[in-house]
GROMACS .gro file of C-alpha atoms in nm:
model
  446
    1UNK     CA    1  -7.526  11.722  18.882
    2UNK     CA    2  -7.247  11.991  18.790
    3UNK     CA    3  -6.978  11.914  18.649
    4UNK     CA    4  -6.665  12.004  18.824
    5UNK     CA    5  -6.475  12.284  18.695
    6UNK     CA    6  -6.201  12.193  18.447
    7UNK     CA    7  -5.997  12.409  18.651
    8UNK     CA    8  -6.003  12.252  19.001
    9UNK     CA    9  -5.956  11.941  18.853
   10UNK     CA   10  -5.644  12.051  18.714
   11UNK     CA   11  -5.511  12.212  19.045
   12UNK     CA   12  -5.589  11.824  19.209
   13UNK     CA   13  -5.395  11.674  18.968
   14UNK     CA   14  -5.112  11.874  19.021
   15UNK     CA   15  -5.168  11.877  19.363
   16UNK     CA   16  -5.110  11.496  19.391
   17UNK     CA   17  -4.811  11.558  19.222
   18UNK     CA   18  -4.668  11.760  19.494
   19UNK     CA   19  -4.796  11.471  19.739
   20UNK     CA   20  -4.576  11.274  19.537
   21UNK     CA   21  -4.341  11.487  19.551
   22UNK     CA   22  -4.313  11.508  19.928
   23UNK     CA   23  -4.377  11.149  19.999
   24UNK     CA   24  -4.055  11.091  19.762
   25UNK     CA   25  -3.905  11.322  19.965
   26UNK     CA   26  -4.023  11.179  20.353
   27UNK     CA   27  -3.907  10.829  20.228
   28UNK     CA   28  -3.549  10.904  20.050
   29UNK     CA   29  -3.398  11.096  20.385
   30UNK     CA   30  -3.243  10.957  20.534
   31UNK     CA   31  -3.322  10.621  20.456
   32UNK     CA   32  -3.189  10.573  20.085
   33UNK     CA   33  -2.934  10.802  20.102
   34UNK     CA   34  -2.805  10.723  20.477
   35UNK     CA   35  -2.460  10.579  20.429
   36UNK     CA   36  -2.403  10.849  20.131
   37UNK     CA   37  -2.504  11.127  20.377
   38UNK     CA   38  -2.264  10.988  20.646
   39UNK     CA   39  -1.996  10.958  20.422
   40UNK     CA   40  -2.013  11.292  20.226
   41UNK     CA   41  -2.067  11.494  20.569
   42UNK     CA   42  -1.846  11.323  20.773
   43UNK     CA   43  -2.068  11.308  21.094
   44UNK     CA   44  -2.253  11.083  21.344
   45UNK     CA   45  -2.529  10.842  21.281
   46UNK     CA   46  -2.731  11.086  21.489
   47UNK     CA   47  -2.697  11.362  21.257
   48UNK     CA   48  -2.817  11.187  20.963
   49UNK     CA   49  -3.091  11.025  21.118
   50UNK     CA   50  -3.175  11.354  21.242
   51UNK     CA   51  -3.281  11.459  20.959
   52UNK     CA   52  -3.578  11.265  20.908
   53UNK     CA   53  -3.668  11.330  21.282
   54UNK     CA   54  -3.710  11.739  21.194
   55UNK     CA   55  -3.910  11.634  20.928
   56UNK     CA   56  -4.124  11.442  21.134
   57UNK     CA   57  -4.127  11.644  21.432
   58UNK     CA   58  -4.258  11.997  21.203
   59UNK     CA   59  -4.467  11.720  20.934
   60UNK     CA   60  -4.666  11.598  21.293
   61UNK     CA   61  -4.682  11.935  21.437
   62UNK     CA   62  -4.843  12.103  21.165
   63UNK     CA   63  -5.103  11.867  21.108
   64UNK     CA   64  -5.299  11.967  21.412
   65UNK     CA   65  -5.318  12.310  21.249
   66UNK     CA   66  -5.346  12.239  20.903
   67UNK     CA   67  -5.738  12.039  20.911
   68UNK     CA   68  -5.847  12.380  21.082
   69UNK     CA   69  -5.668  12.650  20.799
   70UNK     CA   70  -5.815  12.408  20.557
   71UNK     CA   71  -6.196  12.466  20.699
   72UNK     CA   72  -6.118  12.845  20.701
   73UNK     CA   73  -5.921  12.933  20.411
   74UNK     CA   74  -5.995  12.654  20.164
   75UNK     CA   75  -5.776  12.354  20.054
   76UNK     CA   76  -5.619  12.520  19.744
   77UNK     CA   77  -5.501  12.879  19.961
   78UNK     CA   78  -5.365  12.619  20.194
   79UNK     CA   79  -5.156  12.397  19.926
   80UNK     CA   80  -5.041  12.731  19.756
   81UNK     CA   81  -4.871  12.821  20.124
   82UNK     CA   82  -4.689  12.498  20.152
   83UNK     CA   83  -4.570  12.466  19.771
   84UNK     CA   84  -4.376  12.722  19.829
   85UNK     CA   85  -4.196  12.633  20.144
   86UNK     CA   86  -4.217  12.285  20.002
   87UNK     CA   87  -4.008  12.362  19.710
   88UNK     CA   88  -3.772  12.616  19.902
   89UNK     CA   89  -3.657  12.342  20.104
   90UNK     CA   90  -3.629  12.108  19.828
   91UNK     CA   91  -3.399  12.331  19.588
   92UNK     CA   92  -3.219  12.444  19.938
   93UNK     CA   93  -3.117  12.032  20.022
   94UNK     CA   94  -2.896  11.971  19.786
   95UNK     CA   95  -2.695  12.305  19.802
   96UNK     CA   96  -2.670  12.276  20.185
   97UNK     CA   97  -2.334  12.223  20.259
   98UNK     CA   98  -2.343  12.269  20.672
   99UNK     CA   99  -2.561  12.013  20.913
  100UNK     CA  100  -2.766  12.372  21.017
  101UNK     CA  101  -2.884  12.457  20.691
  102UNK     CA  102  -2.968  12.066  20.622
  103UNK     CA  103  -3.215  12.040  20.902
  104UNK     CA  104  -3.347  12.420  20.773
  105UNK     CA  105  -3.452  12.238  20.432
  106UNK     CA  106  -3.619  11.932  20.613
  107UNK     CA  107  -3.818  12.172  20.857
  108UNK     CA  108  -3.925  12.390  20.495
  109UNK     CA  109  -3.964  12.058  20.290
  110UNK     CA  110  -4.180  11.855  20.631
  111UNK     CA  111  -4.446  12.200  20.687
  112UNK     CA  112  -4.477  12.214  20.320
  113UNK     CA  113  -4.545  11.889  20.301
  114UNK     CA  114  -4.766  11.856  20.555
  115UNK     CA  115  -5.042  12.087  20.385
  116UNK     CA  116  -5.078  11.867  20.059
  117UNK     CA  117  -5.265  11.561  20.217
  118UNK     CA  118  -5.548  11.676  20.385
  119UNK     CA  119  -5.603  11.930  20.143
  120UNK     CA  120  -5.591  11.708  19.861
  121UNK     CA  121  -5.909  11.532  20.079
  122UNK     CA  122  -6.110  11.813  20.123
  123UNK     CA  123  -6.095  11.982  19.775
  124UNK     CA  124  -6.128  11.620  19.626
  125UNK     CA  125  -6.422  11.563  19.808
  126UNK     CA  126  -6.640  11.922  19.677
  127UNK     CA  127  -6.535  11.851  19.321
  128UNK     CA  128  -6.621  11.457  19.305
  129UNK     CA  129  -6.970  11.294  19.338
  130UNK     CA  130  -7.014  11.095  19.682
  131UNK     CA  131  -7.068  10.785  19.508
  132UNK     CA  132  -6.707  10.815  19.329
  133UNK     CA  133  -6.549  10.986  19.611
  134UNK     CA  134  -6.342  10.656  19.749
  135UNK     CA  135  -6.248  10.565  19.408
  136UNK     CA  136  -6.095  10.860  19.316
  137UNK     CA  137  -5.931  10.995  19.624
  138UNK     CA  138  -5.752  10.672  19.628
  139UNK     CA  139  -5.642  10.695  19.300
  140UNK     CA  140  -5.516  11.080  19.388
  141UNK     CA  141  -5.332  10.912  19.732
  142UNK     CA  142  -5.231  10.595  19.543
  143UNK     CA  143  -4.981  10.905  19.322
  144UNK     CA  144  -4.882  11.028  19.638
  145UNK     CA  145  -4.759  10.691  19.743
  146UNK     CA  146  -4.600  10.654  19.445
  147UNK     CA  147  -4.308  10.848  19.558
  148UNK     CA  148  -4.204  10.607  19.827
  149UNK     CA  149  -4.164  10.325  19.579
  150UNK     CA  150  -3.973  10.580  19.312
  151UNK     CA  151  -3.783  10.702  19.650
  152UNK     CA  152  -3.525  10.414  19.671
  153UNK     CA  153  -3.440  10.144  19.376
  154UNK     CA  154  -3.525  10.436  19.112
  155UNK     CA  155  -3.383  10.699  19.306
  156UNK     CA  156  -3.065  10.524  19.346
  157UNK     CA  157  -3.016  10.449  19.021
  158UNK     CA  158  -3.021  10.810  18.943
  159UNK     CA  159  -2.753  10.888  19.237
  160UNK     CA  160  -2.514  10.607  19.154
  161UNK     CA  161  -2.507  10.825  18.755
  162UNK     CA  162  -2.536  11.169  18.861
  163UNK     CA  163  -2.466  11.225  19.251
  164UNK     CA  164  -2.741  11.281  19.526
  165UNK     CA  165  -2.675  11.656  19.480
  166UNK     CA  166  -2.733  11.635  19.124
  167UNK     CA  167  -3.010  11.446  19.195
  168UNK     CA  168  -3.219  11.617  19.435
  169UNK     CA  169  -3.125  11.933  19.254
  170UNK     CA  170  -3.324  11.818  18.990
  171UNK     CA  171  -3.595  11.667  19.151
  172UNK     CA  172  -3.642  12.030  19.356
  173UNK     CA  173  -3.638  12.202  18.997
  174UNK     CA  174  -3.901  11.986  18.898
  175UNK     CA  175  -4.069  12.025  19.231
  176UNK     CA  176  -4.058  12.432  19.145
  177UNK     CA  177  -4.205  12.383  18.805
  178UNK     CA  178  -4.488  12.243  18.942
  179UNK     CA  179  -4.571  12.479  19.223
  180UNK     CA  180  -4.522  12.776  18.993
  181UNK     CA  181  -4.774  12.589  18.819
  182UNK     CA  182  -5.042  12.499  19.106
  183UNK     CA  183  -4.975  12.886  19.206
  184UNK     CA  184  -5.079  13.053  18.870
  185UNK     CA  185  -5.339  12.818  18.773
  186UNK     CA  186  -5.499  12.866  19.094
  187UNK     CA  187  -5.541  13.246  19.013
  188UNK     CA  188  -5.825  13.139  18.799
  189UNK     CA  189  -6.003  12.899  19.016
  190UNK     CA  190  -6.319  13.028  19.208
  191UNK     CA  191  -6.248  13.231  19.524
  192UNK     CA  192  -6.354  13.049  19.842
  193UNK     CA  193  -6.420  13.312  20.137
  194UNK     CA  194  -6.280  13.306  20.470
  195UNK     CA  195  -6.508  13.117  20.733
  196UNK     CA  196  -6.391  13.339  21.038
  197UNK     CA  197  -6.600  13.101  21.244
  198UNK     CA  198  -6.357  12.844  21.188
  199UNK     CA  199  -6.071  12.887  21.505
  200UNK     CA  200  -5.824  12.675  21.728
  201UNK     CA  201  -5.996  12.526  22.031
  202UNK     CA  202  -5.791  12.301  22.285
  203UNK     CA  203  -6.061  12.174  22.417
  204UNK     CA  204  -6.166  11.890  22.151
  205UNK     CA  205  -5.816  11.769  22.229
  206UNK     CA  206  -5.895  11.760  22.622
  207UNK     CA  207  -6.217  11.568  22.539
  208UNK     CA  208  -6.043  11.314  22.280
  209UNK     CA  209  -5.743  11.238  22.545
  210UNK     CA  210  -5.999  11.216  22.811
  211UNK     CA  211  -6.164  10.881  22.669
  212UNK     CA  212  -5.955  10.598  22.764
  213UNK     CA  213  -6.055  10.407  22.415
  214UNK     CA  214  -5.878  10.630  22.239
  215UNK     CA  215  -5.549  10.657  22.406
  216UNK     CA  216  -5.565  10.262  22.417
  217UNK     CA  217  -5.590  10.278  22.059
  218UNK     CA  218  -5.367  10.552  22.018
  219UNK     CA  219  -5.034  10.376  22.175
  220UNK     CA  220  -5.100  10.078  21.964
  221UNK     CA  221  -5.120  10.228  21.644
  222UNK     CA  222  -4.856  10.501  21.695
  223UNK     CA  223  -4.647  10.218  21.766
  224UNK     CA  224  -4.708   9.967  21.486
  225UNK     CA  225  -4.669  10.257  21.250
  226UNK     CA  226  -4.362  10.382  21.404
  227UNK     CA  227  -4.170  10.028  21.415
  228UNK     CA  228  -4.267   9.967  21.033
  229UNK     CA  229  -4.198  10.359  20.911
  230UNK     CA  230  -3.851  10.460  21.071
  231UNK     CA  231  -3.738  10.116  20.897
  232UNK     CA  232  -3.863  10.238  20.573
  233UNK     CA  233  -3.743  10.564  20.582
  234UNK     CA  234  -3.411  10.535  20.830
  235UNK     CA  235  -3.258  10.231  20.883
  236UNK     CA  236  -3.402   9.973  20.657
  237UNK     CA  237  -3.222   9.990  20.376
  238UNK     CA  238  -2.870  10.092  20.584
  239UNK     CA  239  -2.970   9.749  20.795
  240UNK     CA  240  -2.986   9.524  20.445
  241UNK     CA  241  -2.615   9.644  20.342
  242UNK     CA  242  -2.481   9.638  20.675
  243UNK     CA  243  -2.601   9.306  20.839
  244UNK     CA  244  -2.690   9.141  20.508
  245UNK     CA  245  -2.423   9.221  20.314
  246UNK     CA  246  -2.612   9.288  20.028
  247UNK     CA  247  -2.589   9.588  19.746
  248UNK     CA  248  -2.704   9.962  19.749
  249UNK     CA  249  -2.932   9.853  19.457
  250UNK     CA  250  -3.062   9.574  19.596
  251UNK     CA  251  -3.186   9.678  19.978
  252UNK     CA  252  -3.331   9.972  19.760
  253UNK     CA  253  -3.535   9.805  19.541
  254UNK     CA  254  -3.682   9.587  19.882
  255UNK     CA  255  -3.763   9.927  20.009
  256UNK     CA  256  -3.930   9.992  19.701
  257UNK     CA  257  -4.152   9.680  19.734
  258UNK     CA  258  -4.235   9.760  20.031
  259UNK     CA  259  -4.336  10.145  19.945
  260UNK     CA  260  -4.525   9.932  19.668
  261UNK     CA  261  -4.699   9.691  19.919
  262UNK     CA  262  -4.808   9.967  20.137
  263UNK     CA  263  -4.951  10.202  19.865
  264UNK     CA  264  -5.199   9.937  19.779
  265UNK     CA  265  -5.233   9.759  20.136
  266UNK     CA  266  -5.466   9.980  20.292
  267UNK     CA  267  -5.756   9.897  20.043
  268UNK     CA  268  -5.680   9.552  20.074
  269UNK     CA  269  -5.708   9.539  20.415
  270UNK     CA  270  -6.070   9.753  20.392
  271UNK     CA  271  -6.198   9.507  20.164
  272UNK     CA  272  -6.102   9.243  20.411
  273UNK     CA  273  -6.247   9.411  20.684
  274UNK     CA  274  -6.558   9.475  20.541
  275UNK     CA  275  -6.588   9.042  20.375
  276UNK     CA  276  -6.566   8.989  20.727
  277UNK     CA  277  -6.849   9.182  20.851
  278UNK     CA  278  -6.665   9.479  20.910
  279UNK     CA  279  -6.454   9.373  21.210
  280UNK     CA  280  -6.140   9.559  21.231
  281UNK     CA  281  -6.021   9.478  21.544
  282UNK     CA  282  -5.901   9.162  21.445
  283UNK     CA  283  -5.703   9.260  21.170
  284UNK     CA  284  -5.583   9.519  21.431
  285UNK     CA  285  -5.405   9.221  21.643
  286UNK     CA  286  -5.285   8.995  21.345
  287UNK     CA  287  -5.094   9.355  21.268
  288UNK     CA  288  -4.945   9.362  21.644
  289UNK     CA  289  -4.878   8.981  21.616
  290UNK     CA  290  -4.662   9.077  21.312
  291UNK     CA  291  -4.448   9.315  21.451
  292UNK     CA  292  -4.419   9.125  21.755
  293UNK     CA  293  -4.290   8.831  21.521
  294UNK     CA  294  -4.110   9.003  21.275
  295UNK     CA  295  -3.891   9.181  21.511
  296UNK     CA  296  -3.850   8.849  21.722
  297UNK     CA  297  -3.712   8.662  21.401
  298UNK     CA  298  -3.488   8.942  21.300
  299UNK     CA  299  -3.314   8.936  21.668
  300UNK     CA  300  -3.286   8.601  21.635
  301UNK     CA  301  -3.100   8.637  21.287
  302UNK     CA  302  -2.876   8.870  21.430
  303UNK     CA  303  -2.793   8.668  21.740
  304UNK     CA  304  -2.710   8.384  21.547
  305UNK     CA  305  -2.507   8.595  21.304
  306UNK     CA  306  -2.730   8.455  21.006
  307UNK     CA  307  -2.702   8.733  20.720
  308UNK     CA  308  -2.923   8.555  20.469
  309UNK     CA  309  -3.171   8.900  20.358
  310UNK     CA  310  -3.403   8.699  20.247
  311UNK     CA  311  -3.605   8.673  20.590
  312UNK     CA  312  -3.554   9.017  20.704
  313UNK     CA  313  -3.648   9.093  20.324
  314UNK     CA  314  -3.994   8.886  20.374
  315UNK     CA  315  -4.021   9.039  20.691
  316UNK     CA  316  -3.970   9.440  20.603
  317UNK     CA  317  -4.246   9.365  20.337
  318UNK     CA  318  -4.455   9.210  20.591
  319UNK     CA  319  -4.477   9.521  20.858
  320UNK     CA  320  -4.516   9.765  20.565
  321UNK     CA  321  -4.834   9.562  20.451
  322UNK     CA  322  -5.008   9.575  20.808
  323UNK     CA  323  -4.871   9.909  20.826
  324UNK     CA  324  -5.155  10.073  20.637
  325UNK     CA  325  -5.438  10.038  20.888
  326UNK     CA  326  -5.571  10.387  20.867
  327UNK     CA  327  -5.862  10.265  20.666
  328UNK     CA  328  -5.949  10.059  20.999
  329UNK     CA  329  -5.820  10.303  21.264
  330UNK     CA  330  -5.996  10.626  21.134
  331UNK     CA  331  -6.333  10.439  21.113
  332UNK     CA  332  -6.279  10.330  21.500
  333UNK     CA  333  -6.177  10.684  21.605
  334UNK     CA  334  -6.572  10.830  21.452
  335UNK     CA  335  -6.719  10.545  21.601
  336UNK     CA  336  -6.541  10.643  21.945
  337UNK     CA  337  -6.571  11.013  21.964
  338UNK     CA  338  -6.869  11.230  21.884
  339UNK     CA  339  -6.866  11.406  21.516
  340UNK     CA  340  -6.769  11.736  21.656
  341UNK     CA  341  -6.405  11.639  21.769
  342UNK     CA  342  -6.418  11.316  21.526
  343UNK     CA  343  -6.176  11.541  21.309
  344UNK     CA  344  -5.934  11.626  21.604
  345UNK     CA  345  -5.921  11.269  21.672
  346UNK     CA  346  -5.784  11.186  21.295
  347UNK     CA  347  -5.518  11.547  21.306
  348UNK     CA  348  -5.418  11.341  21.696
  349UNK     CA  349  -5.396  11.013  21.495
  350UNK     CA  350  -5.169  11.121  21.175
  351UNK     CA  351  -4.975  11.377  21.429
  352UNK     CA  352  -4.868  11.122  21.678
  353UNK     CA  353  -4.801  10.835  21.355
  354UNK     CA  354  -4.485  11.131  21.247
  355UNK     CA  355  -4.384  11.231  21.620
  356UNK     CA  356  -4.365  10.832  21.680
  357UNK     CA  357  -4.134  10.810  21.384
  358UNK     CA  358  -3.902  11.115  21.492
  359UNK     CA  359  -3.848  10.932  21.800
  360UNK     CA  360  -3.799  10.615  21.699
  361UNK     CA  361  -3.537  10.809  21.440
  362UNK     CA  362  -3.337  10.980  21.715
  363UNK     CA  363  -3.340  10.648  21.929
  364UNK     CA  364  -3.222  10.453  21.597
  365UNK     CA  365  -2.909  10.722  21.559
  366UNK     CA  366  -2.833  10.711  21.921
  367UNK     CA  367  -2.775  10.297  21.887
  368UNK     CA  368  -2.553  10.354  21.570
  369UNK     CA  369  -2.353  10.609  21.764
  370UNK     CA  370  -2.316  10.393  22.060
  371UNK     CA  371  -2.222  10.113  21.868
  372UNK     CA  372  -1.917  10.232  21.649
  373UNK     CA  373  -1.770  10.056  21.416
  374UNK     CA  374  -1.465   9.999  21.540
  375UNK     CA  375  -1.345   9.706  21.316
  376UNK     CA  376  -1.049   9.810  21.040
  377UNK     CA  377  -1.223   9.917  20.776
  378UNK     CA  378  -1.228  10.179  20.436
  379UNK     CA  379  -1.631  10.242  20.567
  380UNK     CA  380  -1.664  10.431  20.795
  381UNK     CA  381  -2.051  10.443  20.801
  382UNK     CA  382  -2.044  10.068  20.871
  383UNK     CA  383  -2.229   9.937  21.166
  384UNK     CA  384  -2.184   9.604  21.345
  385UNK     CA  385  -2.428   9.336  21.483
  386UNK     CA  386  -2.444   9.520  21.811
  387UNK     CA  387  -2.590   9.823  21.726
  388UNK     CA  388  -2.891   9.646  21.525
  389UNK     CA  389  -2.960   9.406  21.830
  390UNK     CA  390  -2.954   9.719  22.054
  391UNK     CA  391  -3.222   9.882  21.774
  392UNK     CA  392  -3.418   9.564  21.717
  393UNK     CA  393  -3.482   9.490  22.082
  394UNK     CA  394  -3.613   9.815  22.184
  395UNK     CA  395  -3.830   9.786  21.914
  396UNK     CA  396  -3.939   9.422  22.057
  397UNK     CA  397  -4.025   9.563  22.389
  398UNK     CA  398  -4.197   9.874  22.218
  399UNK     CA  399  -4.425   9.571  21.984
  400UNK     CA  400  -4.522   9.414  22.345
  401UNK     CA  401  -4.629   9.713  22.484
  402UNK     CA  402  -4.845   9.736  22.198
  403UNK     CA  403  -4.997   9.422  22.215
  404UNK     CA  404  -5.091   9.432  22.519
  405UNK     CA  405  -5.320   9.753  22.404
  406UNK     CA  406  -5.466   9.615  22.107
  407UNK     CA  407  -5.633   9.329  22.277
  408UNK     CA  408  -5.808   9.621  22.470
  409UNK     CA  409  -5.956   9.781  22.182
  410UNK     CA  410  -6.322   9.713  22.095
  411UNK     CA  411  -6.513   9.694  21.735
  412UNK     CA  412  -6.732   9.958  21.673
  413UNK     CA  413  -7.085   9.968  21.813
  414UNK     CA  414  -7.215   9.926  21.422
  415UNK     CA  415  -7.010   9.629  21.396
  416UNK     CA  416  -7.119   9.446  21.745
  417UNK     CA  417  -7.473   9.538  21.626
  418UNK     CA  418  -7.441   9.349  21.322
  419UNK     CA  419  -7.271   9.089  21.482
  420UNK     CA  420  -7.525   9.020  21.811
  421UNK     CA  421  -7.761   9.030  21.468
  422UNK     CA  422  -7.596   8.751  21.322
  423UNK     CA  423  -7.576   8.499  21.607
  424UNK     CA  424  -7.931   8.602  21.695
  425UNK     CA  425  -8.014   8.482  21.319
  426UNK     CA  426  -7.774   8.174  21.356
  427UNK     CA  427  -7.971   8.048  21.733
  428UNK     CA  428  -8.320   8.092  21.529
  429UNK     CA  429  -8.236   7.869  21.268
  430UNK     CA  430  -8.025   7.643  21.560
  431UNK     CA  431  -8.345   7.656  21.742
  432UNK     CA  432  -8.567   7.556  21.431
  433UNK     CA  433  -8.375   7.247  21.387
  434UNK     CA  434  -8.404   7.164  21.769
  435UNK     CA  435  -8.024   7.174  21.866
  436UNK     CA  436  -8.067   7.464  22.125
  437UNK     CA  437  -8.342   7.547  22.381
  438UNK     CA  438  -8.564   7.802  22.348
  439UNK     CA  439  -8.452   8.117  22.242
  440UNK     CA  440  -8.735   8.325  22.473
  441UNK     CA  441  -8.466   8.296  22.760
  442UNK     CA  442  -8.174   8.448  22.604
  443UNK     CA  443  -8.131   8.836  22.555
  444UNK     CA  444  -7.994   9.007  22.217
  445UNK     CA  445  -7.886   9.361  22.208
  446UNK     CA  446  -7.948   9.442  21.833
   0.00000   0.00000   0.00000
């Protein structure tokens, strides 16, 4: 087999390092720096959260575009596009000094973003062998995630000595150094031509929203993705020094596990899947169960006024683990639709994850808002009890609503297969040892 070219390897490898990049950049705003936002800008909870909702909003909508410039212009054209609005936005943050051109940078800094993922994927997968394919795109992803964990306990080491200007000033330098890079090294890569054939068709979206199994599956994972993410990258870490009482440093570097937990959860949970002859629904509902009880116990903390953080610690890292179910939720979506709008179903699944988020981000702003701190104190980015039970039980009622869908998703057809397989194999041997009747009377669909 040929070797891959020395120089498309090269372009991968910095391309991950722009994924990095941007998912250090999706995590630390608001989340890390919320209270430090607040304070600096002297506006509403709204605002700041508001920030990562633009992000979202532009990340989500320009995934259902990106997967289809990607088949026509090639992976690498599309990266060199969005490393440059990428690191416009991300040398533009920390300059900002007006709400306006704030949410200018996060639109920039969320469409850049949103080209390096899928991207990454596709050119990956022409210059790696099939049989190494999984390894090594998850070792290109597993640097992407990387940023998350860097994007709170590091990161706010870094503000608490320079400033989150200073910071993010540098971190957009270094951002620019390495598109410059991709940009010039990319001059000397092969030139992939234009596949005109590839265009925008609404229809594959009419056909995927048209199949009930999807939209069931849909609502649930949107959902349990949303609930874990906007704590992540909004209100997690604000909700540890608030409620809890506990340090900047130390609801960062809980954050940070849990960025950890979740970069490595997803092949975790694939390996469990597939020791348990590849169900995935299961796994599926002891996710929803999770939310469900994780937001339960936290509302129950926060009724009782109990501010120990080491159960809503336990519990953060707990939703960020079943968090990461794409590895069972994009294998269910193939199965489900046909391999024509199999792709469309994915760009629907990752779109609606960010647009989930956004909300969930202008819904968590709203509740600070409406629940002022209105005690006598020097902070005046504080929030109360009140606002969190207002946050946490909408998110309750959102984890029943889930729930209730994932128990009407089905396992793939491959999967029942194997399994009416199994307890045909299991009745034979039954029926050998005379403990059932005889098996001539039953039917298996194998």
């Amino acid at each position: 087999m040929k070797k891959a070219p020395i120089i498309e390897i090269i372009l991968v490898i910095l391309g991950s390092l722009l994924y990095f990049a941007a998912n250090l950049q999706r995590v630390a705003v608001p989340g890390a720096v919320f209270t430090l936002l607040q304070n600096d800008l002297q506006t509403t909870a709204q605002s700041i959260a508001s920030l990562g909702s633009y992000f979202m909003y532009v990340y989500a909508a320009s995934q259902l575009v990106i997967g289809i410039l990607i088949a026509r212009y090639g992976g690498f054209k599309v990266i060199t596009l969005g490393s440059i609005l990428f690191f416009a936005g991300s040398l533009l943050f920390p300059v900002a000094q007006t709400l306006p051109l704030l949410y200018f940078s996060r639109v920039l800094i969320g469409v850049g973003s949103a080209s390096f993922y899928l991207a990454l994927i596709a050119e990956t997968k022409k210059i790696v062998p099939h049989k190494n394919f999984g390894v090594i795109l998850s070792i290109v992803l597993l640097v992407g995630f990387l940023g998350g964990i860097v994007a709170n306990a590091p990161l706010v080491v870094c503000i608490d000595k320079l400033g989150w200007r200073e910071t993010f000033w540098i971190t957009g330098v270094a951002t620019a150094i390495i598109s410059v890079l991709f940009m010039v090294i990319s001059k000397f890569a092969d030139k992939e031509p234009e596949d005109k054939s590839v265009k925008f068709n609404l229809s594959s979206f009419k056909s995927v929203f048209s199949d009930r199994r999807n939209n069931v599956l849909y609502t649930f994972s949107f959902i349990n993705y949303g609930l874990y993410y906007v704590i992540q990258t909004v209100i997690g870490k604000k909700f540890l020094e608030d409620f809890c009482l506990i340090s900047d440093l130390k609801a960062a570097t809980v954050l940070s596990v849990m960025g950890a937990l979740y970069a490595f959860a997803g092949s975790i949970i694939a390996l469990m899947s597939k020791a348990a002859v590849s169900r995935r629904v299961i796994f599926l509902k002891i996710a929803s169960f999770n939310t469900l009880f994780s937001f339960a116990i936290i509302l129950v903390c926060l009724f009782a006024d109990f501010k120990d953080p080491i159960i809503p610690s336990l519990l953060f890292c707990s939703l960020s683990f079943w968090g990461s179910l794409s590895p069972l939720l994009v294998p269910l979506l193939h199965d489900i639709n046909n391999s024509k709008i199999a792709g469309t179903a994915v760009s629907i699944l990752t779109c609606g994850f960010c647009v989930t988020v956004g909300l969930l981000g202008n819904v968590v702003g709203f509740c600070l808002d409406l629940f002022k701190n209105h005690q006598n104190l020097n902070i005046p980015a504080f929030h109360g009890n009140g606002a969190y039970i207002a946050i946490f039980s909408f998110g309750l009622m959102l984890a029943i609503v889930a729930l209730v869908n994932v128990f009407k998703i089905e396992e793939s057809q491959k999967t029942k297969r194997i399994l009416a397989h199994l307890r045909y194999l299991e009745n034979v041997q039954l029926e050998r040892e005379g403990r059932i009747e005889d098996l001539s009377h039953h039917s298996y669909h194998i």
